[in-house]
PDB file of C-alpha atoms and ligand atoms in Angstrom:
ATOM      1  CA  UNK A 245      98.456  99.032  93.853  1.00  0.00           C
ATOM      2  CA  UNK A 246      99.203 100.528  97.236  1.00  0.00           C
ATOM      3  CA  UNK A 247     100.743 103.944  96.666  1.00  0.00           C
ATOM      4  CA  UNK A 248     102.646 103.835  99.956  1.00  0.00           C
ATOM      5  CA  UNK A 249     104.731 100.896  98.687  1.00  0.00           C
ATOM      6  CA  UNK A 250     107.226 101.517  95.827  1.00  0.00           C
ATOM      7  CA  UNK A 251     106.426  98.914  93.226  1.00  0.00           C
ATOM      8  CA  UNK A 252     108.880  96.342  92.007  1.00  0.00           C
ATOM      9  CA  UNK A 253     108.853  95.033  88.448  1.00  0.00           C
ATOM     10  CA  UNK A 254     111.045  91.952  88.417  1.00  0.00           C
ATOM     11  CA  UNK A 255     112.168  89.873  85.412  1.00  0.00           C
ATOM     12  CA  UNK A 256     113.036  86.229  85.749  1.00  0.00           C
ATOM     13  CA  UNK A 257     114.959  85.104  82.717  1.00  0.00           C
ATOM     14  CA  UNK A 258     114.868  81.492  83.918  1.00  0.00           C
ATOM     15  CA  UNK A 259     117.287  79.316  81.812  1.00  0.00           C
ATOM     16  CA  UNK A 260     117.381  81.827  79.011  1.00  0.00           C
ATOM     17  CA  UNK A 261     120.074  84.300  78.002  1.00  0.00           C
ATOM     18  CA  UNK A 262     123.656  84.453  76.805  1.00  0.00           C
ATOM     19  CA  UNK A 263     126.052  87.338  76.378  1.00  0.00           C
ATOM     20  CA  UNK A 264     124.261  88.778  73.367  1.00  0.00           C
ATOM     21  CA  UNK A 265     121.042  89.184  75.373  1.00  0.00           C
ATOM     22  CA  UNK A 266     122.782  91.794  77.492  1.00  0.00           C
ATOM     23  CA  UNK A 267     121.734  94.283  74.823  1.00  0.00           C
ATOM     24  CA  UNK A 268     118.222  93.993  76.305  1.00  0.00           C
ATOM     25  CA  UNK A 269     119.545  95.334  79.552  1.00  0.00           C
ATOM     26  CA  UNK A 270     121.018  98.324  77.753  1.00  0.00           C
ATOM     27  CA  UNK A 271     117.705  98.909  75.993  1.00  0.00           C
ATOM     28  CA  UNK A 272     115.818  98.551  79.246  1.00  0.00           C
ATOM     29  CA  UNK A 273     118.095 101.073  80.901  1.00  0.00           C
ATOM     30  CA  UNK A 274     117.599 103.623  78.123  1.00  0.00           C
ATOM     31  CA  UNK A 275     113.842 103.180  78.252  1.00  0.00           C
ATOM     32  CA  UNK A 276     113.714 103.677  82.032  1.00  0.00           C
ATOM     33  CA  UNK A 277     115.875 106.755  81.913  1.00  0.00           C
ATOM     34  CA  UNK A 278     113.661 108.215  79.254  1.00  0.00           C
ATOM     35  CA  UNK A 279     110.538 107.491  81.355  1.00  0.00           C
ATOM     36  CA  UNK A 280     111.916 108.566  84.752  1.00  0.00           C
ATOM     37  CA  UNK A 281     110.186 105.359  86.027  1.00  0.00           C
ATOM     38  CA  UNK A 282     108.806 105.464  89.478  1.00  0.00           C
ATOM     39  CA  UNK A 283     109.269 101.767  90.273  1.00  0.00           C
ATOM     40  CA  UNK A 284     112.173  99.529  91.106  1.00  0.00           C
ATOM     41  CA  UNK A 285     113.246  97.310  88.197  1.00  0.00           C
ATOM     42  CA  UNK A 286     115.069  94.053  88.647  1.00  0.00           C
ATOM     43  CA  UNK A 287     116.361  91.468  86.202  1.00  0.00           C
ATOM     44  CA  UNK A 288     117.374  88.010  87.429  1.00  0.00           C
ATOM     45  CA  UNK A 289     119.426  86.462  84.607  1.00  0.00           C
ATOM     46  CA  UNK A 290     120.926  82.968  84.734  1.00  0.00           C
ATOM     47  CA  UNK A 291     123.864  82.710  87.143  1.00  0.00           C
ATOM     48  CA  UNK A 292     126.420  82.822  84.322  1.00  0.00           C
ATOM     49  CA  UNK A 293     125.358  86.403  83.553  1.00  0.00           C
ATOM     50  CA  UNK A 294     124.888  87.895  86.952  1.00  0.00           C
ATOM     51  CA  UNK A 295     128.344  89.531  87.251  1.00  0.00           C
ATOM     52  CA  UNK A 296     128.442  90.904  83.716  1.00  0.00           C
ATOM     53  CA  UNK A 297     124.823  92.029  83.967  1.00  0.00           C
ATOM     54  CA  UNK A 298     125.568  93.858  87.165  1.00  0.00           C
ATOM     55  CA  UNK A 299     128.545  95.526  85.518  1.00  0.00           C
ATOM     56  CA  UNK A 300     126.434  96.454  82.482  1.00  0.00           C
ATOM     57  CA  UNK A 301     123.774  97.990  84.700  1.00  0.00           C
ATOM     58  CA  UNK A 302     126.118  99.607  87.293  1.00  0.00           C
ATOM     59  CA  UNK A 303     124.903 103.070  88.440  1.00  0.00           C
ATOM     60  CA  UNK A 304     121.731 102.631  86.323  1.00  0.00           C
ATOM     61  CA  UNK A 305     118.120 102.035  87.289  1.00  0.00           C
ATOM     62  CA  UNK A 306     118.159  98.243  86.596  1.00  0.00           C
ATOM     63  CA  UNK A 307     118.973  96.072  89.561  1.00  0.00           C
ATOM     64  CA  UNK A 308     120.339  92.523  89.187  1.00  0.00           C
ATOM     65  CA  UNK A 309     119.406  89.391  91.090  1.00  0.00           C
ATOM     66  CA  UNK A 310     119.907  85.657  91.191  1.00  0.00           C
ATOM     67  CA  UNK A 311     117.340  82.923  90.573  1.00  0.00           C
ATOM     68  CA  UNK A 312     118.285  80.640  93.494  1.00  0.00           C
ATOM     69  CA  UNK A 313     120.936  80.246  96.241  1.00  0.00           C
ATOM     70  CA  UNK A 314     122.123  77.512  98.474  1.00  0.00           C
ATOM     71  CA  UNK A 315     121.286  77.723 102.207  1.00  0.00           C
ATOM     72  CA  UNK A 316     124.889  77.314 103.262  1.00  0.00           C
ATOM     73  CA  UNK A 317     127.688  79.871 102.915  1.00  0.00           C
ATOM     74  CA  UNK A 318     130.042  77.470 101.162  1.00  0.00           C
ATOM     75  CA  UNK A 319     131.359  73.966 101.062  1.00  0.00           C
ATOM     76  CA  UNK A 320     131.018  70.717  99.120  1.00  0.00           C
ATOM     77  CA  UNK A 321     127.901  71.433  97.075  1.00  0.00           C
ATOM     78  CA  UNK A 322     128.840  70.888  93.444  1.00  0.00           C
ATOM     79  CA  UNK A 323     126.933  73.112  91.072  1.00  0.00           C
ATOM     80  CA  UNK A 324     125.378  75.302  93.772  1.00  0.00           C
ATOM     81  CA  UNK A 325     125.799  78.999  94.392  1.00  0.00           C
ATOM     82  CA  UNK A 326     125.803  80.690  97.809  1.00  0.00           C
ATOM     83  CA  UNK A 327     124.085  84.018  98.650  1.00  0.00           C
ATOM     84  CA  UNK A 328     127.517  85.549  99.345  1.00  0.00           C
ATOM     85  CA  UNK A 329     128.635  84.631  95.810  1.00  0.00           C
ATOM     86  CA  UNK A 330     125.604  86.364  94.387  1.00  0.00           C
ATOM     87  CA  UNK A 331     126.427  89.518  96.475  1.00  0.00           C
ATOM     88  CA  UNK A 332     130.038  89.282  95.315  1.00  0.00           C
ATOM     89  CA  UNK A 333     128.811  89.202  91.685  1.00  0.00           C
ATOM     90  CA  UNK A 334     126.685  92.305  92.218  1.00  0.00           C
ATOM     91  CA  UNK A 335     123.219  90.891  92.962  1.00  0.00           C
ATOM     92  CA  UNK A 336     120.793  92.719  95.262  1.00  0.00           C
ATOM     93  CA  UNK A 337     117.923  90.181  95.271  1.00  0.00           C
ATOM     94  CA  UNK A 338     117.438  86.470  94.844  1.00  0.00           C
ATOM     95  CA  UNK A 339     114.338  84.453  93.949  1.00  0.00           C
ATOM     96  CA  UNK A 340     113.783  81.457  96.256  1.00  0.00           C
ATOM     97  CA  UNK A 341     111.161  78.770  96.128  1.00  0.00           C
ATOM     98  CA  UNK A 342     110.046  79.327  92.475  1.00  0.00           C
ATOM     99  CA  UNK A 343     107.465  76.642  91.621  1.00  0.00           C
ATOM    100  CA  UNK A 344     109.881  75.341  88.896  1.00  0.00           C
ATOM    101  CA  UNK A 345     112.457  74.644  91.597  1.00  0.00           C
ATOM    102  CA  UNK A 346     109.871  73.293  94.037  1.00  0.00           C
ATOM    103  CA  UNK A 347     108.814  70.856  91.232  1.00  0.00           C
ATOM    104  CA  UNK A 348     112.089  70.109  89.361  1.00  0.00           C
ATOM    105  CA  UNK A 349     114.316  70.002  92.395  1.00  0.00           C
ATOM    106  CA  UNK A 350     111.807  68.820  94.986  1.00  0.00           C
ATOM    107  CA  UNK A 351     112.365  71.847  97.209  1.00  0.00           C
ATOM    108  CA  UNK A 352     110.244  71.900 100.257  1.00  0.00           C
ATOM    109  CA  UNK A 353     108.987  75.020 102.094  1.00  0.00           C
ATOM    110  CA  UNK A 354     111.416  74.211 104.918  1.00  0.00           C
ATOM    111  CA  UNK A 355     114.330  74.287 102.478  1.00  0.00           C
ATOM    112  CA  UNK A 356     113.053  77.518 100.883  1.00  0.00           C
ATOM    113  CA  UNK A 357     113.007  79.137 104.311  1.00  0.00           C
ATOM    114  CA  UNK A 358     116.679  78.297 104.927  1.00  0.00           C
ATOM    115  CA  UNK A 359     117.518  79.791 101.568  1.00  0.00           C
ATOM    116  CA  UNK A 360     115.592  82.947 102.332  1.00  0.00           C
ATOM    117  CA  UNK A 361     117.431  83.234 105.697  1.00  0.00           C
ATOM    118  CA  UNK A 362     120.782  82.741 103.945  1.00  0.00           C
ATOM    119  CA  UNK A 363     119.850  85.465 101.519  1.00  0.00           C
ATOM    120  CA  UNK A 364     118.888  87.872 104.321  1.00  0.00           C
ATOM    121  CA  UNK A 365     122.139  87.151 106.220  1.00  0.00           C
ATOM    122  CA  UNK A 366     124.126  87.895 103.035  1.00  0.00           C
ATOM    123  CA  UNK A 367     122.289  91.220 102.561  1.00  0.00           C
ATOM    124  CA  UNK A 368     120.153  90.066  99.654  1.00  0.00           C
ATOM    125  CA  UNK A 369     116.398  90.519  99.515  1.00  0.00           C
ATOM    126  CA  UNK A 370     114.777  87.146  98.963  1.00  0.00           C
ATOM    127  CA  UNK A 371     111.767  86.994  96.647  1.00  0.00           C
ATOM    128  CA  UNK A 372     109.834  84.084  98.166  1.00  0.00           C
ATOM    129  CA  UNK A 373     107.512  82.418  95.643  1.00  0.00           C
ATOM    130  CA  UNK A 374     104.232  80.754  96.542  1.00  0.00           C
ATOM    131  CA  UNK A 375     101.292  79.540  94.446  1.00  0.00           C
ATOM    132  CA  UNK A 376      98.864  76.667  93.944  1.00  0.00           C
ATOM    133  CA  UNK A 377      98.722  74.128  91.066  1.00  0.00           C
ATOM    134  CA  UNK A 378      95.650  73.777  88.847  1.00  0.00           C
ATOM    135  CA  UNK A 379      94.466  70.648  90.677  1.00  0.00           C
ATOM    136  CA  UNK A 380      94.801  72.431  94.005  1.00  0.00           C
ATOM    137  CA  UNK A 381      92.797  75.404  92.634  1.00  0.00           C
ATOM    138  CA  UNK A 382      90.101  73.112  91.236  1.00  0.00           C
ATOM    139  CA  UNK A 383      89.877  71.366  94.595  1.00  0.00           C
ATOM    140  CA  UNK A 384      89.229  74.736  96.233  1.00  0.00           C
ATOM    141  CA  UNK A 385      92.538  74.533  98.133  1.00  0.00           C
ATOM    142  CA  UNK A 386      94.421  77.559  96.706  1.00  0.00           C
ATOM    143  CA  UNK A 387      94.274  79.590  99.926  1.00  0.00           C
ATOM    144  CA  UNK A 388      95.231  76.663 102.133  1.00  0.00           C
ATOM    145  CA  UNK A 389      98.212  75.813  99.899  1.00  0.00           C
ATOM    146  CA  UNK A 390      99.423  79.385  99.671  1.00  0.00           C
ATOM    147  CA  UNK A 391      99.059  79.905 103.439  1.00  0.00           C
ATOM    148  CA  UNK A 392     100.917  76.678 104.086  1.00  0.00           C
ATOM    149  CA  UNK A 393     103.764  77.724 101.805  1.00  0.00           C
ATOM    150  CA  UNK A 394     103.986  81.089 103.565  1.00  0.00           C
ATOM    151  CA  UNK A 395     104.047  79.467 106.960  1.00  0.00           C
ATOM    152  CA  UNK A 396     106.780  77.090 105.901  1.00  0.00           C
ATOM    153  CA  UNK A 397     108.910  79.356 103.699  1.00  0.00           C
ATOM    154  CA  UNK A 398     108.908  82.816 105.273  1.00  0.00           C
ATOM    155  CA  UNK A 399     111.731  83.492 107.847  1.00  0.00           C
ATOM    156  CA  UNK A 400     110.742  84.308 111.416  1.00  0.00           C
ATOM    157  CA  UNK A 401     112.689  87.575 111.467  1.00  0.00           C
ATOM    158  CA  UNK A 402     111.792  90.275 108.942  1.00  0.00           C
ATOM    159  CA  UNK A 403     112.937  93.835 109.241  1.00  0.00           C
ATOM    160  CA  UNK A 404     111.558  96.815 107.321  1.00  0.00           C
ATOM    161  CA  UNK A 405     110.303  94.843 104.365  1.00  0.00           C
ATOM    162  CA  UNK A 406     113.559  93.036 103.620  1.00  0.00           C
ATOM    163  CA  UNK A 407     111.679  90.216 101.910  1.00  0.00           C
ATOM    164  CA  UNK A 408     109.365  90.150  98.934  1.00  0.00           C
ATOM    165  CA  UNK A 409     106.542  87.682  98.351  1.00  0.00           C
ATOM    166  CA  UNK A 410     105.599  86.566  94.864  1.00  0.00           C
ATOM    167  CA  UNK A 411     102.203  84.968  94.320  1.00  0.00           C
ATOM    168  CA  UNK A 412     102.547  82.865  91.215  1.00  0.00           C
ATOM    169  CA  UNK A 413      99.699  80.412  90.479  1.00  0.00           C
ATOM    170  CA  UNK A 414     101.591  77.446  88.875  1.00  0.00           C
ATOM    171  CA  UNK A 415      98.804  77.020  86.263  1.00  0.00           C
ATOM    172  CA  UNK A 416      99.247  80.603  85.075  1.00  0.00           C
ATOM    173  CA  UNK A 417     102.983  80.360  84.433  1.00  0.00           C
ATOM    174  CA  UNK A 418     103.830  80.348  80.777  1.00  0.00           C
ATOM    175  CA  UNK A 419     100.323  79.374  79.825  1.00  0.00           C
ATOM    176  CA  UNK A 420      98.686  82.674  78.839  1.00  0.00           C
ATOM    177  CA  UNK A 421      96.036  82.005  81.516  1.00  0.00           C
ATOM    178  CA  UNK A 422      95.607  84.441  84.390  1.00  0.00           C
ATOM    179  CA  UNK A 423      93.323  84.379  87.438  1.00  0.00           C
ATOM    180  CA  UNK A 424      90.350  86.779  87.452  1.00  0.00           C
ATOM    181  CA  UNK A 425      91.006  90.198  88.984  1.00  0.00           C
ATOM    182  CA  UNK A 426      88.838  89.205  91.955  1.00  0.00           C
ATOM    183  CA  UNK A 427      90.877  86.078  92.545  1.00  0.00           C
ATOM    184  CA  UNK A 428      94.140  87.972  92.461  1.00  0.00           C
ATOM    185  CA  UNK A 429      92.847  90.728  94.737  1.00  0.00           C
ATOM    186  CA  UNK A 430      91.441  88.132  97.162  1.00  0.00           C
ATOM    187  CA  UNK A 431      94.701  86.117  97.242  1.00  0.00           C
ATOM    188  CA  UNK A 432      96.909  89.204  97.624  1.00  0.00           C
ATOM    189  CA  UNK A 433      94.580  90.470 100.458  1.00  0.00           C
ATOM    190  CA  UNK A 434      94.869  87.140 102.205  1.00  0.00           C
ATOM    191  CA  UNK A 435      98.696  87.255 101.860  1.00  0.00           C
ATOM    192  CA  UNK A 436      98.701  90.807 103.239  1.00  0.00           C
ATOM    193  CA  UNK A 437      96.556  89.686 106.175  1.00  0.00           C
ATOM    194  CA  UNK A 438      98.891  86.813 106.821  1.00  0.00           C
ATOM    195  CA  UNK A 439     101.955  89.111 106.711  1.00  0.00           C
ATOM    196  CA  UNK A 440     100.276  91.589 109.039  1.00  0.00           C
ATOM    197  CA  UNK A 441      99.352  88.823 111.422  1.00  0.00           C
ATOM    198  CA  UNK A 442     102.891  87.526 111.511  1.00  0.00           C
ATOM    199  CA  UNK A 443     104.930  90.738 111.387  1.00  0.00           C
ATOM    200  CA  UNK A 444     102.522  93.519 112.551  1.00  0.00           C
ATOM    201  CA  UNK A 445     103.399  96.920 111.045  1.00  0.00           C
ATOM    202  CA  UNK A 446     106.364  95.551 109.040  1.00  0.00           C
ATOM    203  CA  UNK A 447     103.925  93.202 107.302  1.00  0.00           C
ATOM    204  CA  UNK A 448     102.172  96.235 105.768  1.00  0.00           C
ATOM    205  CA  UNK A 449     105.466  97.304 104.070  1.00  0.00           C
ATOM    206  CA  UNK A 450     106.345  93.988 102.393  1.00  0.00           C
ATOM    207  CA  UNK A 451     105.898  93.940  98.579  1.00  0.00           C
ATOM    208  CA  UNK A 452     103.595  91.285  97.194  1.00  0.00           C
ATOM    209  CA  UNK A 453     104.246  90.617  93.476  1.00  0.00           C
ATOM    210  CA  UNK A 454     101.882  88.898  91.064  1.00  0.00           C
ATOM    211  CA  UNK A 455     103.454  86.451  88.547  1.00  0.00           C
ATOM    212  CA  UNK A 456     102.082  84.241  85.813  1.00  0.00           C
ATOM    213  CA  UNK A 457     101.530  85.293  82.175  1.00  0.00           C
ATOM    214  CA  UNK A 458     101.836  88.977  83.069  1.00  0.00           C
ATOM    215  CA  UNK A 459     102.160  90.866  79.803  1.00  0.00           C
ATOM    216  CA  UNK A 460     101.827  94.411  78.416  1.00  0.00           C
ATOM    217  CA  UNK A 461      98.268  93.475  77.265  1.00  0.00           C
ATOM    218  CA  UNK A 462      96.942  92.524  80.774  1.00  0.00           C
ATOM    219  CA  UNK A 463      99.278  94.577  83.039  1.00  0.00           C
ATOM    220  CA  UNK A 464      96.841  97.460  83.262  1.00  0.00           C
ATOM    221  CA  UNK A 465      94.226  95.153  84.710  1.00  0.00           C
ATOM    222  CA  UNK A 466      96.455  93.377  87.232  1.00  0.00           C
ATOM    223  CA  UNK A 467      99.005  95.880  88.484  1.00  0.00           C
ATOM    224  CA  UNK A 468      96.420  98.454  89.869  1.00  0.00           C
ATOM    225  CA  UNK A 469      94.703  95.838  92.047  1.00  0.00           C
ATOM    226  CA  UNK A 470      94.829  96.219  95.819  1.00  0.00           C
ATOM    227  CA  UNK A 471      97.892  94.678  97.444  1.00  0.00           C
ATOM    228  CA  UNK A 472      99.586  94.051  94.113  1.00  0.00           C
ATOM    229  CA  UNK A 473     102.919  95.821  94.500  1.00  0.00           C
ATOM    230  CA  UNK A 474     104.471  94.876  91.170  1.00  0.00           C
ATOM    231  CA  UNK A 475     105.108  91.766  89.130  1.00  0.00           C
ATOM    232  CA  UNK A 476     107.449  88.815  88.656  1.00  0.00           C
ATOM    233  CA  UNK A 477     107.627  88.323  84.917  1.00  0.00           C
ATOM    234  CA  UNK A 478     109.076  85.412  82.944  1.00  0.00           C
ATOM    235  CA  UNK A 479     108.597  85.380  79.156  1.00  0.00           C
ATOM    236  CA  UNK A 480     107.747  89.066  78.831  1.00  0.00           C
ATOM    237  CA  UNK A 481     110.943  90.075  80.643  1.00  0.00           C
ATOM    238  CA  UNK A 482     113.257  88.719  77.911  1.00  0.00           C
ATOM    239  CA  UNK A 483     112.568  91.702  75.661  1.00  0.00           C
ATOM    240  CA  UNK A 484     113.093  95.194  76.993  1.00  0.00           C
ATOM    241  CA  UNK A 485     110.182  96.454  74.851  1.00  0.00           C
ATOM    242  CA  UNK A 486     107.707  94.040  76.490  1.00  0.00           C
ATOM    243  CA  UNK A 487     108.955  94.843  80.036  1.00  0.00           C
ATOM    244  CA  UNK A 488     108.729  98.539  79.322  1.00  0.00           C
ATOM    245  CA  UNK A 489     105.162  97.984  78.136  1.00  0.00           C
ATOM    246  CA  UNK A 490     104.359  96.460  81.559  1.00  0.00           C
ATOM    247  CA  UNK A 491     106.087  99.322  83.325  1.00  0.00           C
ATOM    248  CA  UNK A 492     104.047 101.801  81.326  1.00  0.00           C
ATOM    249  CA  UNK A 493     100.917 100.158  82.772  1.00  0.00           C
ATOM    250  CA  UNK A 494     101.992 101.396  86.190  1.00  0.00           C
TER     251      UNK A 494
HETATM  252  P1  13P B 705     105.674  83.852  82.775  1.00  0.00           P
HETATM  253  O1  13P B 705     105.601  85.339  82.878  1.00  0.00           O
HETATM  254  O2  13P B 705     106.460  83.395  81.552  1.00  0.00           O
HETATM  255  O3  13P B 705     104.308  83.206  82.870  1.00  0.00           O
HETATM  256  O4  13P B 705     106.557  83.296  84.017  1.00  0.00           O
HETATM  257  C1  13P B 705     106.209  83.729  85.245  1.00  0.00           C
HETATM  258  C2  13P B 705     107.225  83.253  86.199  1.00  0.00           C
HETATM  259  O5  13P B 705     107.375  82.067  86.475  1.00  0.00           O
HETATM  260  C3  13P B 705     108.121  84.284  86.777  1.00  0.00           C
HETATM  261  O6  13P B 705     108.872  83.781  87.840  1.00  0.00           O
END
């Protein structure tokens, strides 16, 4: 953890959550207020809940984000959501290029970059996800894959840390497996070097999150590592108690 960068603990609810799950946001808010937490906390619920979640969390410590956006501002794109729509609903961040979208929806890095740019233009902070598959890791290609995804997905213009990078090894997502501390620190260090090379001093202020089976039981080993500026959490973000356990590890 780099003390100069305010950590971000971000929950990705994926395709989980209906109205009754909003009670978790209330519990999370109460827990954060009681702790006077020193990190930013974000929940990205499914699109159907973004507006009501933002209303539920208004003026509180929990920020709300989207899980994806289209690269265009509007038009004939049935089923899609624009960055402006997310802003209108109360979102502050949006996840782009999650490995589940890269796999399920065949999203390329070039497409992810246009989405990240659309988010920036709308005033959202894009959380740009990168990470290697198990086969790529076993072939010794993790760094090459992640660097390639960064090169393809990160916009050319970044100001004052208005993007976030999330390193999520695909094989660690939802599996209970996590990389070794050395592997996480090495990859985050390589991402930091890449950001510094591309954006100079601004690159040193960009938050790099770790994601993949991050839980209360392993957060105290992962979150203190160098260049880990918080986490992107799936399963353990669905319950306020679990997410607060991770926040306590900070
Ligand atoms: P899990 O925390 O469930 O492994 O999911 C991580 C993730 O994909 C967050 O975007």
